[in-house]
Amino acid sequence: MNEMDNKWIGKNTIRPDGADKVTGRAEYAADTIMPGMIWGKVLRSPHPHATIKSINTKKAEKLDGVFSVATSADCVDFPVDTPVILGIQDIRWMARNVLAKEKVLFHGHPIAAVAARTEEIAEKACELIEVDYDVHPWAIEIDDAIKPDAPILHDFIKFDGKPSNIVGTLEHKKGNIEEGFKDADIIIEKEFETAAVHQGYLETHACLVSVSPDDKTIIWSSSQGQFMVRAMTSFITGIPQSSIRAIPAEIGGGFGGKTIVYLEPVATILSKKSGRPVKMVMTREEVMRASGPTSGSKSKVKIGAKNDGKITAAQGTFYLQAGAFPGAPIRGAAGCCLAPYDIPNAHTFGYDVVSNRSKVAAYRAPGAPIGAYAVECVIDEVAEALKICPLEFRLKNAAKQGTKAVHGPTYPVMGYVETLEACLSHPHYKAPLKKLQGRGYASGFWFNAGGESSAQVNITEDGNVVVTTGHPDIGGSRASIANITAELLGIDVNRVSVLIGDTASIGFSNLTGGSRVLFASALVVTESTNQVIDILKDRASKIWNIDKEAIEWENGQARPAGDNAGKFKPLTLVELAEKATPTGGPIGAGHQVNTVGAEGGFATHICDVEVDIELGIARVIRYTAAQDVGKAIHPAYVEGQLQGGVVQGIGWALNEEYIYNKEGKLDNPGFLDYRIPVCSDLPMIDTILVEVPNPKHPQGVRGVGEVPIVPPLSAIANAIYNAIGTRFYSLPMSPPKILEKISD
Amino acid sequence: MSEVKFISPETLEQAVDAYYKSSKEGKTKILAGGTDLLVQIRSGISQPDTIIDIKNIKELKEISNDNGSYTIGAAVAGAVLDEEEDFGNNWPGVLEALRLIGSEQIQGRASLGGNLCNASPAGDSVPALIASGATVKVHGPEGERNMPIESFHAGPGKTNLKNGEIVVNFQFPKKQKCSGDAYLRMIPRTEMDIAVVGCAVNVTIENDKCVDARVALGAVAPTALLVEDASKALIGSNFEKEAVEKAALACEAACNPIDDKRGTISYRKKVSKVLFKRALEKAIERAKKG
Ligand SMILES: Cc1cc2nc3c(=O)[nH]c(=O)nc-3n(C[C@H](O)[C@H](O)[C@H](O)COP(=O)(O)OP(=O)(O)OC[C@H]3O[C@@H](n4cnc5c(N)ncnc54)[C@H](O)[C@@H]3O)c2cc1C
C-alpha cells in the first residue's frame, strides 16, 4: 500500500466509543442489572499469614436475606504439587487467590463470600462467618522473605534443596562476563530499590453472573479478556467452557491488572448455589488490598566500558516481589533491561520472591521498568564518568538490525537508533535550563506479543460493514480497526462499525495484553477483509459474466481491470450488497490464527525536572517521549498511549508506593495516600512518533502501549541528579526521601 | 448503612434541641457540606442514626460586614465566600486556605464550620483562622458562647464542643492597617491532597517594624497550633534575618508531629521552618500594600 495514498490509516478518526463515554451511556460492568439480582460480598483475611483451621458459615447462612455462601470447598481442588498452566498463570495459585484454601497469605486475602438481598446484609453475614486461624509470623519485604529464618509461605516449594520464598529464577547469558569486565577501563556497580505500585485503574473490579439450573452461565464483567474470564471461571468452578458465555463490558482501565479474575468464579458459585443472578463490585480499598499491584524490587547492576565509550560487559541481578503466589515478572526485568544495547558479554539473573502481600498482576510491560530503572541509571553514571553525552553514549552502544540480544533473539528491522537520533535533533535536547532544573535521558524496550486472534467481517444488507473482534478495546483498537477496514475496502470510515464479540459470538481471542491487540487483530481483520473483497469480486463477476481475475477492487467498487475485460459501470459495495441474495447469499468472512511476528518496541525519553531543595519536591516540568511505533494507524491514540505510559511512570518514580504498617497491613489503601499524579502535577508530554514499520505486519504495526512506561523511572532519576547533583537509588523519590538525602 | 433519620431544621433553637435530644439516644451527626461526613459514612468510620442538616438555618449561611468586621456563617460554602470580593481583600490568607480545600466540586459544598468541626490536625483553614485572630460563636442547650479558634480542638477528631453545641459563625477582628495574612501548605502532589505541614502568618507593620504577628501551624501536632514564641520573636523586629530565624526555630520547636505514611517527624520539622519563612514573606508583601 502506498503511504501517500492512505485515506484512513494514519488519520485521527472519531472514536467509535467516544459519544457513549462522554454522555455516560457506555456500559461498564457495574452498570449491568438483572431481575432478581442479589449482591455478593467477600470476607477477607484479617491476618497477613495464617493457617485456616476451620470455617463455620452456619450463622451467616441463617441470617435473614442471605441466599448463598461460598468457600474454597465449593471450588475445584487443584493439588499444590501439580501445575495447571493457562498462559502465564497457574490455576493452582489463581484458585487459591480467589478463595483461600489451606492458608491465608496476605491481609485482605478472600476467605469466603456471601450473596444476599443487599450489599449491607451480605457484609453483615460475612462478619458472622467464624474462621479459626493458626496465626504465623509474616514477611513483607524482600529482605525479610529471603533471610535464613524467614517464615515460609509455601513449604513445598524448594530453593537450593530447602523450603524457600524464592520460588523461581531466570537467567540470560551472552559471551564471557569475566573477560568482559577485564577489558573494561571503567566499571560502575550500584544497587536499587523500587516500591510495589498499583495499576490505578479507575473502574474497580465488578461483575454480574447468572447461572441457570442447567449450569448455563452468563458473565458480564470488566476484564482484559472475556476468553480469559471464561477459561479461569471454568477451571475454578468446573463448569465447562461451552456452558459459559462471558460478555465483555466497556473497561475503565486495566493496565494489565484485569488479565486475571478475582470475582467472577466467586459470583458464579454464589449464583449457582442461590439460583439468582449475583452482582459483585469491589470497593477501592478492596482493589488496593487484594488486587494485583506490580512487584517491588531490589536489584544490582554492574556495567563496564572502555574509555572510547564501548560497553564491554553488563550484569544485573533482580529480586522481584511476587506477592503471595509465585509469578513475579522477572522475565520483563532480566529480559528487557539490556535489550537496547549491543553488549558482547552479559549476564542477567532474576529471582521470583513470594511474601505476605497481595498477588502481583501484570502492569504495563511487567517487570521491564524495574530492570530498565537500574540499568539506565548506571548507563547515565558510566556516560558521565567517560564524559560522553548520555544519548551519544547510547548511540555508540545501540542495538541494531542483526544484533544478538542478551535475551536471545537476533533483531530484525527496528527503530531504536532512530529514537535516539530523534531526541538529539529535538529542540528539547538543547533547550536552556534554569537553576535547580535538570535533564535526564533513558531508553526502554518491551517484547510485544502476538498470539491468538479471531475476526469476522460482515457486509450488511445495506452495504455497510460490521467487524467483530474478540479483544476488549483498551487503547483504541476499535478506531484503528475501523481505519484499516475502511482503507482496505476503500469506503468511508463511518460505514464501518467495530464490535467486541462475547465468547459465544467470536472465535477464541487471547487477552488484551502484551501490546498485542492491534498487531494481532489487524492481521486477522486484514485477512478477513481481503477474503470479503475476493467474494465481492466474485459476485461482480457473476453479474457481469466475466472472469473474477478480470475484476479489480478500487475505491469501494468492483470494476473491470482493463478495457479487455469489457465495459461495465463499476458496482459499488451498496449495489453488490443489494444483489447478495441472487448472487450467492450473505457476504462475510472470518479468520482465526495464532499470530506471529510481533516485533519489539524501543523508546527514548527526555525529561526535565525542577527540584525545590527546601521541601524536597521534584516536579517534572518538560517531557518528550520518542518511540518506534511501527506504523501509527490512529496517531492520536498512539500519542495517548505514550503520554499515559509516561504519566504512570512519573507516579511510580515520584510518589506511588505500597506502604505496610507494623501489623503487616497495607496502610494506604486509597487514592488519598496512594498518590497517583493529578493533572496539575504534569507537564504537556510531547511525543515523537518514529515510524519504522514492522516488516512482518501488513500495516507495519508494532505494539505501542507498554514501552512508554519503561524509561520514565530512570529518566526522572537521572534528571534529578542533573538538577541537584545527588543520585537516588530508591523509588519513590518522594519529598521526605529527597529532603533527607540532600540535607545529610 | 441501615435507616437514618434526616432532620432539616430552620432555626438554631430547633437544631440545638434536636441535636441535644437525639445525641442522648444514639449517634447524631451535624451535616454542613457533607464533604467530610459523607466520606466517613461511606467508609464506615461514622455510622450515625440521625443526621441534622444545618444548611437551612439562616444565621449559619449569612455573611455580614460590620464596618470592616466580618461575620461568616459556619455553613457558608467555600465557593460562596470566594465570590464575596471584599472578604478576600481583608483576609487573603483565610480565603486561600479555604480555597485549597478539595476541588471545584468540593468548593461548592465545603464550609469553614465543617473544616473546623471535623477537627483534622491537617484541616487547611484552621491555621489561617487562628492566625487571623478570629473567634467562633457556638450555640448550645445552655445558650451562646465564644471561643478563640486555637482553643477549639481537644485532639485529632475531637473538639471542645459540649453536648448539643453547634458552631454558628466565625467573627473576624477588624483588619489592622498595613496588615496581611498568608497560608501555605506542603503536599506531595499539586492538589487533591492532605497537608503534611500547613503554616499561616498574619503580620501588622508600622514604620517597617512588626507591631503584631500571629503564626499558626497545622498537621504537625494533635491539633493546629498558635506558635506564640514565633510571634514574640517577630514583634518589635524589622523582620531582620536573626528575628526570622528565631521565629522559624520556634515553629520547629512547637512541632510535635508523628512519623506516618504522610511524612516523617524530621521532614515535618524541617518543612515547618521553610513554610513559615515563605508564608511570612507573602504576608509581609500583602501588609505593605495596606
Ligand atoms: C475530595 C476531597 C478533598 C478534600 N480536600 C481537603 C483539603 O485539601 N483540605 C482540607 O482541609 N480538607 C479537605 N477535605 C475535607 C473537607 O472537604 C473539609 O474539611 C470541609 O471544610 C468540610 O466541610 P463540610 O461543610 O463539607 O463539612 P461536613 O462534612 O458537613 O462536616 C464535617 C464535620 O463537622 C461537623 N460539623 C459541620 N458543621 C458543623 C457545625 N456548624 N457545628 C458543629 N459541627 C459541625 C459534622 O458533623 C462533621 O463531623 C476534602 C474532602 C474531599 C472529599
Coordinates of C-alpha atoms in Angstrom, one line a residue, chain B:
Chain B
M1 CA -25.8 1.7 56.4
S2 CA -29.3 0.9 57.7
E3 CA -32.0 3.5 58.1
V4 CA -31.1 7.0 59.1
K5 CA -33.3 9.8 60.4
F6 CA -32.7 13.1 58.5
I7 CA -33.7 16.4 60.1
S8 CA -33.5 19.7 58.3
P9 CA -34.4 22.4 60.9
E10 CA -34.9 26.1 60.0
T11 CA -33.9 27.7 63.3
L12 CA -30.9 27.3 65.5
E13 CA -33.1 26.6 68.5
Q14 CA -34.8 23.7 66.7
A15 CA -31.4 22.3 65.6
V16 CA -29.8 22.5 69.0
D17 CA -32.9 21.0 70.6
A18 CA -33.0 18.1 68.2
Y19 CA -29.2 17.6 68.4
Y20 CA -29.2 17.6 72.2
K21 CA -32.1 15.1 72.4
S22 CA -31.1 12.7 69.7
S23 CA -27.5 12.6 70.9
K24 CA -28.7 11.2 74.2
E25 CA -30.4 8.3 72.4
G26 CA -28.0 7.5 69.6
K27 CA -25.3 8.7 67.3
T28 CA -26.2 12.0 65.8
K29 CA -24.2 14.0 63.3
I30 CA -24.5 17.6 62.1
L31 CA -24.3 17.9 58.3
A32 CA -23.0 21.1 56.7
G33 CA -21.5 20.5 53.2
G34 CA -21.0 16.8 54.0
T35 CA -17.7 16.6 52.2
D36 CA -16.1 15.0 55.3
L37 CA -19.2 13.4 56.8
L38 CA -20.4 11.5 53.7
V39 CA -16.9 10.1 53.1
Q40 CA -16.8 9.0 56.7
I41 CA -20.2 7.3 56.5
R42 CA -19.3 5.5 53.3
S43 CA -16.1 4.2 54.7
G44 CA -17.8 3.1 57.9
I45 CA -15.8 5.5 60.2
S46 CA -19.0 7.2 61.1
Q47 CA -22.4 5.4 61.5
P48 CA -24.9 8.0 62.6
D49 CA -28.6 7.1 63.1
T50 CA -29.7 10.7 62.9
I51 CA -28.3 13.4 60.6
I52 CA -29.2 17.1 61.2
D53 CA -28.7 19.3 58.1
I54 CA -27.9 22.8 59.2
K55 CA -27.9 24.4 55.7
N56 CA -31.5 25.8 56.1
I57 CA -30.6 27.8 59.1
K58 CA -30.3 31.5 58.1
E59 CA -27.7 32.5 60.6
L60 CA -25.3 29.8 59.5
K61 CA -25.5 30.8 55.9
E62 CA -25.0 34.5 56.4
I63 CA -22.0 36.7 55.6
S64 CA -22.0 40.2 57.1
N65 CA -19.6 43.0 57.3
D66 CA -20.0 45.4 60.2
N67 CA -17.7 48.3 59.5
G68 CA -14.8 46.0 58.5
S69 CA -15.6 43.2 61.0
Y70 CA -16.7 40.2 59.2
T71 CA -19.1 37.5 60.4
I72 CA -19.1 34.3 58.3
G73 CA -21.8 31.7 58.9
A74 CA -20.4 28.3 59.7
A75 CA -22.1 26.6 56.8
V76 CA -21.2 29.1 54.1
A77 CA -19.7 27.1 51.2
G78 CA -16.2 27.9 50.0
A79 CA -17.4 29.0 46.6
V80 CA -19.9 31.4 48.1
L81 CA -17.2 33.1 50.3
D82 CA -15.0 33.2 47.3
E83 CA -17.5 35.5 45.5
E84 CA -17.5 37.9 48.4
E85 CA -14.9 40.1 46.9
D86 CA -14.0 42.3 49.8
F87 CA -13.5 39.4 52.2
G88 CA -10.5 38.2 50.1
N89 CA -9.1 41.7 50.2
N90 CA -9.2 41.7 54.0
W91 CA -8.3 38.1 54.7
P92 CA -6.5 36.7 51.6
G93 CA -4.7 34.1 53.8
V94 CA -8.0 32.7 55.1
L95 CA -9.5 32.7 51.7
E96 CA -6.5 31.0 50.1
A97 CA -6.6 28.3 52.8
L98 CA -10.3 27.7 52.3
R99 CA -9.8 27.6 48.5
L100 CA -7.2 24.9 48.9
I101 CA -9.8 22.5 50.2
G102 CA -10.6 19.9 47.6
S103 CA -11.6 20.8 44.1
E104 CA -14.1 22.9 42.3
Q105 CA -16.8 20.4 43.1
I106 CA -15.9 20.2 46.8
Q107 CA -15.7 24.0 47.0
G108 CA -19.4 24.2 46.1
R109 CA -20.1 22.5 49.5
A110 CA -17.2 22.6 51.9
S111 CA -17.6 25.0 54.8
L112 CA -15.3 26.6 57.3
G113 CA -17.5 25.2 60.1
G114 CA -17.1 21.7 58.7
N115 CA -13.4 22.1 58.3
L116 CA -13.1 23.3 61.9
C117 CA -15.5 20.7 63.5
N118 CA -14.1 17.8 61.6
A119 CA -11.0 18.5 63.7
S120 CA -8.4 17.0 61.5
P121 CA -5.0 18.3 62.5
A122 CA -4.4 18.9 58.8
G123 CA -7.5 20.9 58.1
D124 CA -6.3 23.7 55.9
S125 CA -8.5 26.6 57.0
V126 CA -7.7 26.2 60.7
P127 CA -4.2 27.6 60.9
A128 CA -5.3 30.6 58.8
L129 CA -8.3 31.2 61.1
I130 CA -6.0 31.0 64.1
A131 CA -3.6 33.5 62.6
S132 CA -6.4 35.9 61.7
G133 CA -7.4 36.0 65.4
A134 CA -11.0 35.0 64.6
T135 CA -13.3 33.6 67.2
V136 CA -16.1 31.2 66.9
K137 CA -19.6 31.5 68.2
V138 CA -21.3 28.3 69.4
H139 CA -24.8 27.8 70.4
G140 CA -26.0 25.0 72.7
P141 CA -28.6 24.0 75.2
E142 CA -27.2 26.4 77.7
G143 CA -27.0 29.3 75.2
E144 CA -24.2 31.0 73.4
R145 CA -20.5 31.3 74.0
N146 CA -17.4 32.4 72.1
M147 CA -14.2 30.6 71.7
P148 CA -10.9 31.5 70.1
I149 CA -10.1 29.1 67.3
E150 CA -6.9 27.9 69.0
S151 CA -8.7 26.5 71.9
F152 CA -11.5 24.9 69.9
H153 CA -9.8 21.5 69.5
A154 CA -9.1 18.8 72.0
G155 CA -7.2 16.4 69.8
P156 CA -7.4 14.6 66.4
G157 CA -11.1 14.4 65.6
K158 CA -12.0 15.9 68.9
T159 CA -13.5 19.4 69.7
N160 CA -14.3 21.2 73.0
L161 CA -17.9 21.5 71.9
K162 CA -20.3 20.3 74.6
N163 CA -23.2 18.0 74.1
G164 CA -25.7 19.7 71.7
E165 CA -23.5 22.6 70.8
I166 CA -23.4 23.8 67.2
V167 CA -20.9 26.3 65.6
V168 CA -22.9 29.3 64.4
N169 CA -20.4 31.6 62.8
F170 CA -16.9 33.0 62.7
Q171 CA -16.2 36.5 63.9
F172 CA -13.2 38.2 62.4
P173 CA -11.5 41.2 64.1
K174 CA -11.4 44.4 62.1
K175 CA -8.3 44.1 59.8
Q176 CA -5.5 46.3 61.0
K177 CA -4.0 48.9 58.6
C178 CA -0.8 47.6 57.0
S179 CA -1.5 44.0 58.0
G180 CA -1.5 40.9 55.8
D181 CA -2.1 37.2 56.2
A182 CA -1.0 34.2 54.2
Y183 CA -1.3 30.4 54.3
L184 CA 0.9 27.8 52.6
R185 CA 0.8 24.1 52.8
M186 CA 3.2 21.3 51.8
I187 CA 1.6 18.4 49.8
P188 CA 3.5 15.9 47.7
R189 CA 1.1 16.5 44.8
T190 CA 0.0 19.8 43.5
E191 CA -3.7 19.4 44.6
M192 CA -6.2 16.9 45.9
D193 CA -4.0 16.0 48.8
I194 CA -3.8 16.4 52.5
A195 CA -1.4 18.9 54.2
V196 CA 1.8 17.3 55.5
V197 CA 2.5 20.7 57.1
G198 CA 0.5 23.9 56.9
C199 CA 1.5 27.4 58.1
A200 CA -0.4 30.6 58.4
V201 CA 1.2 34.0 59.2
N202 CA -0.6 37.3 59.9
V203 CA 1.6 40.4 60.4
T204 CA 1.0 44.1 61.0
I205 CA 3.7 46.6 60.1
E206 CA 4.2 50.1 61.3
N207 CA 7.2 52.2 60.1
D208 CA 8.8 49.0 58.8
K209 CA 8.5 47.4 62.2
C210 CA 6.5 44.4 63.1
V211 CA 3.9 45.5 65.6
D212 CA 1.8 42.5 65.7
A213 CA 2.2 38.9 64.5
R214 CA 0.3 35.6 64.7
V215 CA 1.8 32.4 63.5
A216 CA -0.1 29.1 63.3
L217 CA 0.9 25.6 62.2
G218 CA -1.2 22.7 61.0
A219 CA -0.5 18.9 60.6
V220 CA 2.5 19.0 63.0
A221 CA 0.7 18.2 66.3
P222 CA -2.6 16.6 67.5
T223 CA -4.2 20.0 66.9
A224 CA -3.4 23.1 64.9
L225 CA -1.1 25.4 67.0
L226 CA -0.7 29.0 67.7
V227 CA 3.0 29.5 67.9
E228 CA 3.4 32.3 70.4
D229 CA 7.2 32.1 70.6
A230 CA 7.2 32.9 66.9
S231 CA 5.0 35.9 67.4
K232 CA 7.3 37.1 70.2
A233 CA 10.4 36.8 68.0
L234 CA 8.8 38.8 65.3
I235 CA 7.1 41.6 67.2
G236 CA 9.4 44.6 67.5
S237 CA 11.7 43.4 64.8
N238 CA 12.3 44.7 61.3
F239 CA 12.0 41.1 60.1
E240 CA 15.8 41.0 60.1
K241 CA 17.4 37.7 59.5
E242 CA 18.0 36.8 63.1
A243 CA 14.4 37.5 64.1
V244 CA 13.0 35.5 61.3
E245 CA 15.4 32.6 62.0
K246 CA 14.4 32.7 65.7
A247 CA 10.8 32.6 64.8
A248 CA 11.4 29.7 62.4
L249 CA 13.2 27.8 65.1
A250 CA 10.2 28.5 67.4
C251 CA 8.0 26.9 64.7
E252 CA 10.2 23.9 64.6
A253 CA 10.3 23.6 68.4
A254 CA 6.5 23.8 68.5
C255 CA 6.1 20.8 66.2
N256 CA 5.1 17.7 67.9
P257 CA 4.4 15.5 64.9
I258 CA 4.1 11.8 64.3
D259 CA 6.0 9.6 61.8
D260 CA 3.4 8.3 59.4
K261 CA 2.8 7.4 55.8
R262 CA 2.4 11.1 55.0
G263 CA 5.8 12.3 56.4
T264 CA 8.5 11.7 58.9
I265 CA 9.0 13.7 62.1
S266 CA 12.2 15.2 60.9
Y267 CA 10.7 16.0 57.5
R268 CA 7.7 17.8 59.1
K269 CA 10.0 19.8 61.4
K270 CA 12.3 21.0 58.6
V271 CA 9.3 21.9 56.4
S272 CA 7.6 23.9 59.1
K273 CA 10.6 26.3 59.1
V274 CA 10.6 26.6 55.3
L275 CA 6.9 27.2 55.0
F276 CA 6.9 29.7 57.8
K277 CA 9.5 31.7 56.1
R278 CA 7.7 31.6 52.8
A279 CA 4.3 32.4 54.3
L280 CA 5.9 35.3 56.2
E281 CA 7.3 36.7 53.1
K282 CA 4.0 36.6 51.4
A283 CA 2.2 38.1 54.4
I284 CA 4.7 41.0 54.6
E285 CA 4.2 41.7 50.9
R286 CA 0.5 41.9 51.5
A287 CA 0.9 44.0 54.6
K288 CA 3.0 46.5 52.8
K289 CA 0.2 47.0 50.2
G290 CA -2.1 48.2 53.0

